Every structure is written in structure tokens, then in C-alpha cells.
Short mmCIF file of C-alpha atoms in Angstrom, two decimals:
data_model
loop_
_atom_site.label_atom_id
_atom_site.label_comp_id
_atom_site.label_asym_id
_atom_site.label_seq_id
_atom_site.Cartn_x
_atom_site.Cartn_y
_atom_site.Cartn_z
CA MET F 1 13.53 -2.29 -5.02
CA GLY F 2 15.96 -4.64 -4.33
CA ALA F 3 15.32 -7.89 -3.42
CA GLY F 4 15.47 -7.53 0.56
CA ALA F 5 12.85 -4.62 0.24
CA VAL F 6 10.49 -7.31 -1.29
CA GLY F 7 11.37 -9.46 1.40
CA LEU F 8 10.41 -7.55 4.20
CA LEU F 9 7.63 -6.13 2.40
CA VAL F 10 6.13 -9.73 1.76
CA GLN F 11 7.12 -10.63 5.50
CA VAL F 12 5.06 -7.66 6.44
CA ALA F 13 1.66 -9.04 4.69
CA LEU F 14 1.93 -12.17 6.38
CA LEU F 15 2.40 -10.44 9.84
CA THR F 16 -0.70 -8.23 8.73
CA MET F 17 -2.82 -11.02 7.52
CA PRO F 18 -6.23 -11.53 9.50
CA GLY F 19 -5.96 -15.24 10.09
CA ALA F 20 -1.91 -14.69 11.15
CA GLN F 21 -2.95 -12.97 14.39
CA ALA F 22 -5.78 -14.75 15.22
CA ASN F 23 -4.95 -15.92 18.61
CA CYS F 24 -2.70 -12.82 19.05
CA GLY F 25 -2.98 -9.57 20.82
CA GLU F 26 -3.30 -6.43 18.08
CA SER F 27 0.58 -5.35 20.05
CA GLU F 28 2.05 -8.82 19.08
CA TYR F 29 2.84 -11.09 16.14
CA PRO F 30 3.10 -14.75 15.37
CA TYR F 31 5.88 -16.93 15.55
CA GLU F 32 6.33 -20.62 15.70
CA GLY F 33 2.85 -21.05 17.38
CA LEU F 34 3.99 -18.18 19.79
CA CYS F 35 2.58 -14.33 19.97
CA CYS F 36 5.31 -12.37 20.54
CA VAL F 37 5.48 -8.84 21.48
CA LEU F 38 6.17 -5.97 18.67
CA CYS F 39 9.30 -4.27 18.80
CA GLU F 40 8.90 -0.46 18.66
CA ALA F 41 9.36 1.91 15.66
CA GLY F 42 13.08 2.27 14.97
CA THR F 43 13.91 -1.02 15.90
CA PHE F 44 13.74 -4.75 14.59
CA VAL F 45 13.30 -7.92 16.05
CA ALA F 46 17.01 -9.30 16.39
CA ASN F 47 16.02 -12.22 18.28
CA HIS F 48 11.84 -13.73 18.21
CA CYS F 49 10.43 -14.35 21.51
CA SER F 50 10.90 -17.68 23.58
CA ALA F 51 7.52 -17.47 25.21
CA SER F 52 3.97 -16.07 24.28
CA HIS F 53 3.16 -12.34 25.31
CA PHE F 54 6.98 -11.58 25.55
CA ARG F 55 9.25 -9.25 23.52
CA GLY F 56 12.02 -10.66 22.09
CA LYS F 57 15.58 -9.01 21.41
CA CYS F 58 15.04 -6.07 19.45
CA ASP F 59 18.07 -3.64 18.04
CA PRO F 60 17.90 -0.11 16.77
CA CYS F 61 18.24 0.28 13.18
CA LYS F 62 21.18 2.13 11.63
CA GLU F 63 20.83 5.96 11.36
CA GLY F 64 20.31 7.12 8.05
CA LYS F 65 20.85 4.11 6.51
CA SER F 66 17.50 1.93 7.41
CA PHE F 67 14.03 2.71 9.37
CA THR F 68 11.06 1.18 10.78
CA ALA F 69 8.19 3.36 10.58
CA HIS F 70 5.59 1.38 12.67
CA ALA F 71 5.83 -1.28 15.50
CA ASN F 72 6.85 -4.26 13.84
CA GLY F 73 7.94 -7.91 14.01
CA LEU F 74 10.68 -7.71 11.18
CA GLU F 75 13.77 -9.44 10.91
CA GLY F 76 15.88 -6.62 9.61
CA CYS F 77 15.22 -2.58 8.84
CA VAL F 78 13.83 -1.20 5.75
CA SER F 79 16.86 0.36 3.98
CA CYS F 80 16.75 4.45 3.62
CA ARG F 81 15.50 6.15 -0.10
CA GLN F 82 18.64 7.98 -1.18
CA CYS F 83 17.85 11.06 -2.86
CA ARG F 84 19.58 10.85 -6.46
CA GLU F 85 21.76 13.83 -8.07
CA ASP F 86 18.68 15.39 -9.72
CA GLN F 87 16.86 15.36 -6.42
CA ILE F 88 17.35 17.46 -3.10
CA THR F 89 16.43 15.61 0.37
CA LEU F 90 13.33 17.53 1.48
CA ARG F 91 14.28 15.46 5.10
CA PRO F 92 16.29 13.09 5.87
CA CYS F 93 16.08 9.31 6.93
CA THR F 94 15.42 8.65 10.40
CA LEU F 95 15.18 5.70 12.51
CA THR F 96 11.27 6.10 11.95
CA GLN F 97 10.80 7.45 8.98
CA ASP F 98 12.35 7.34 5.12
CA ALA F 99 14.22 9.99 3.26
CA GLU F 100 11.51 12.32 1.76
CA CYS F 101 13.09 13.63 -2.28
CA GLN F 102 12.31 16.37 -4.35
CA CYS F 103 13.45 16.94 -8.13
CA LYS F 104 15.91 20.00 -8.30
CA GLN F 105 14.84 23.24 -9.96
CA GLY F 106 14.24 22.91 -13.58
CA TYR F 107 13.16 19.22 -13.03
CA PHE F 108 10.03 17.61 -12.22
CA CYS F 109 8.44 14.23 -11.24
CA ALA F 110 7.40 11.99 -13.89
CA ASP F 111 5.75 9.21 -11.98
CA GLU F 112 3.77 9.15 -8.64
CA GLY F 113 6.85 7.93 -6.14
CA CYS F 114 9.16 10.48 -7.68
CA GLU F 115 11.57 7.77 -8.94
CA ILE F 116 11.79 9.31 -12.23
CA CYS F 117 12.92 13.17 -12.54
CA GLU F 118 12.53 14.81 -16.11
CA ARG F 119 13.65 18.05 -17.18
CA ASN F 120 11.08 20.73 -17.87
CA SER F 121 11.38 21.88 -21.48
CA GLN F 122 9.02 22.60 -24.66
CA MET F 123 10.14 22.28 -28.34
CA HIS F 124 10.14 25.41 -30.40
CA PRO F 125 8.85 25.20 -33.75
CA ASP F 126 12.06 25.45 -35.10
CA GLY F 127 13.25 22.26 -33.20
CA LYS F 128 15.23 23.99 -30.58
CA GLU F 129 14.70 22.87 -26.84
CA ILE F 130 13.27 25.59 -24.45
CA LEU F 131 14.41 25.15 -20.77
CA LEU F 132 11.65 25.88 -18.57
CA ASN F 133 12.64 26.84 -14.76
CA SER F 134 10.27 24.96 -12.65
CA THR F 135 10.49 22.77 -9.44
CA ASP F 136 6.98 22.07 -9.57
CA THR F 137 6.47 18.28 -8.58
CA THR F 138 2.83 18.29 -8.95
CA HIS F 139 2.10 18.75 -12.47
CA ALA F 140 4.03 16.66 -14.99
CA GLY F 141 4.16 18.79 -17.83
CA ILE F 142 2.87 21.99 -16.81
CA PRO F 143 5.78 23.99 -15.86
CA ASN F 144 4.61 26.20 -13.18
CA GLN F 145 1.90 28.65 -12.18
CA GLY F 146 3.65 31.65 -13.99
CA MET F 147 2.83 29.99 -16.95
CA SER F 148 -0.76 29.38 -16.28
CA ALA F 149 -1.69 32.53 -15.36
CA PHE F 150 0.04 33.81 -18.36
CA VAL F 151 -2.34 31.73 -20.36
CA TRP F 152 -5.40 32.91 -18.53
CA VAL F 153 -4.58 36.52 -18.65
CA ILE F 154 -4.14 36.20 -22.60
CA LEU F 155 -7.31 34.38 -22.48
CA ALA F 156 -9.21 37.20 -20.83
CA LEU F 157 -7.72 39.41 -23.62
CA SER F 158 -9.31 38.02 -25.95
CA VAL F 159 -12.55 37.29 -24.75
CA LEU F 160 -12.71 41.39 -24.13
CA VAL F 161 -11.14 41.89 -27.70
CA LEU F 162 -14.32 39.70 -29.34
CA LEU F 163 -16.37 41.69 -26.92
CA ILE F 164 -15.48 45.03 -28.40
CA VAL F 165 -15.05 43.95 -31.73
CA ALA F 166 -18.80 42.36 -31.54
CA ALA F 167 -20.03 46.21 -30.10
CA LEU F 168 -18.34 47.98 -32.88
CA ILE F 169 -19.90 45.97 -35.58
CA LYS F 170 -23.15 46.14 -34.20
CA ARG F 171 -22.88 49.87 -33.66
CA LEU F 172 -22.00 50.12 -37.50
CA LYS F 173 -24.71 47.98 -38.58
CA CYS F 174 -26.81 50.43 -36.82
CA ASP F 175 -25.25 53.58 -38.17
CA LYS F 176 -25.76 51.95 -41.56
CA ALA F 177 -29.60 50.89 -41.06
CA ALA F 178 -29.89 54.49 -39.81
CA LEU F 179 -28.59 56.25 -42.99
CA THR F 180 -30.22 54.14 -45.39
CA ASP F 181 -33.56 55.03 -43.49
CA LYS F 182 -33.28 58.67 -43.57
CA ASP F 183 -31.93 57.87 -47.18
CA ALA F 184 -35.13 56.59 -48.07
CA GLU F 185 -37.55 59.19 -45.43
CA GLY F 186 -35.15 61.47 -47.96
CA GLY F 187 -36.47 59.97 -51.17
CA LEU F 188 -40.15 60.02 -50.21
CA VAL F 189 -40.10 62.87 -49.34
CA SER F 190 -38.56 64.72 -52.78
CA MET F 191 -40.80 62.32 -55.19
#
């Protein structure tokens, strides 16, 4: 985040502090003892008001370069987010909205703000990298829904195989017990 953006954030924090607006209305901001009317979203304060309850001069932000999302008393617009080479632009920056970026196919967002896109890959046991094809931006480290479904299918099949093996073992034990009983009965009769 650049120094200009930090300055604007500090200014927004000061403008929204409860004590700072004690005498100003909800759609006003304090400036040198006056209560100036906020500029509309998509604009900024070029010149503050010279009398309370009036609006100063509001200038528009630069389309595609800067924006303000809400009514404000800012002395400048917020710079638009620039999508990087490893990202695609989902929504361009407008006067009232920042750009929205998403990692390109084969990459995922490594952090909450999606400032870093990392390539989806796994290491094969022999040390070779296996690239995974995904644009999943919400599950870092999980390649995609298809892989998750595959794991569930394997798990379900494994449980089914275990149940079949357990049933076969139980049947063999019952058959063996039945043969042992017949042998025992046969031995009693022959004596």
C-alpha cells in the first residue's frame, strides 16, 4: 500500500471518529471548525466549504485510475487496484468501485486480499513438480473440486471393500465352525 493510500486511510479514520463529528450532521464532515457537506461517491474534495452546512468544490475521480466508494470528505481519490500479470480482471475500476482481480488458471490466492497468486503444484515422490490446473481462489492448497470428489470416491470404495472382506471372513469362520461341529458329531456317533 503506497504512502498516498495510507494518508487517505488516516484521513478517513479521522473523519469517521465519533468525537470529530459531534456538531456535524450525518452527511457532513468537520473542517477547521466548520461542518462541510460530503462530496458524493466518485468525487473528492477539491476545496473545502467556506461556511457550515455547505458543500465545497467536489471534483470527479479519474475513470480507471482512482475512485471513492462512498460520500466523503477526502482530499483525493483512492488509487485503483491494478491486476498483475498472473491475474485476470473480473471487474474494472470505476469512479465508485475498485477493480476486482482473480488469479489466472493454474494459480490460487495465497492470502486474503489476493495480493499474491501462487502456482498450483504438488511434488511427485521422485521430486518432479506436478502442475495442477485450477483457478480455485478460495481453497489455497486444494487443487480443485474434482480432486476432492475423487478422494471421496476412493474412500467410499475402500469402505465397501473392507465391509465385503469382513463379511467373507465371518462366513468362513461360520463355515469352519459348522465343519468342526459336523466332525465332532460324526466322531461321537462312530465311537
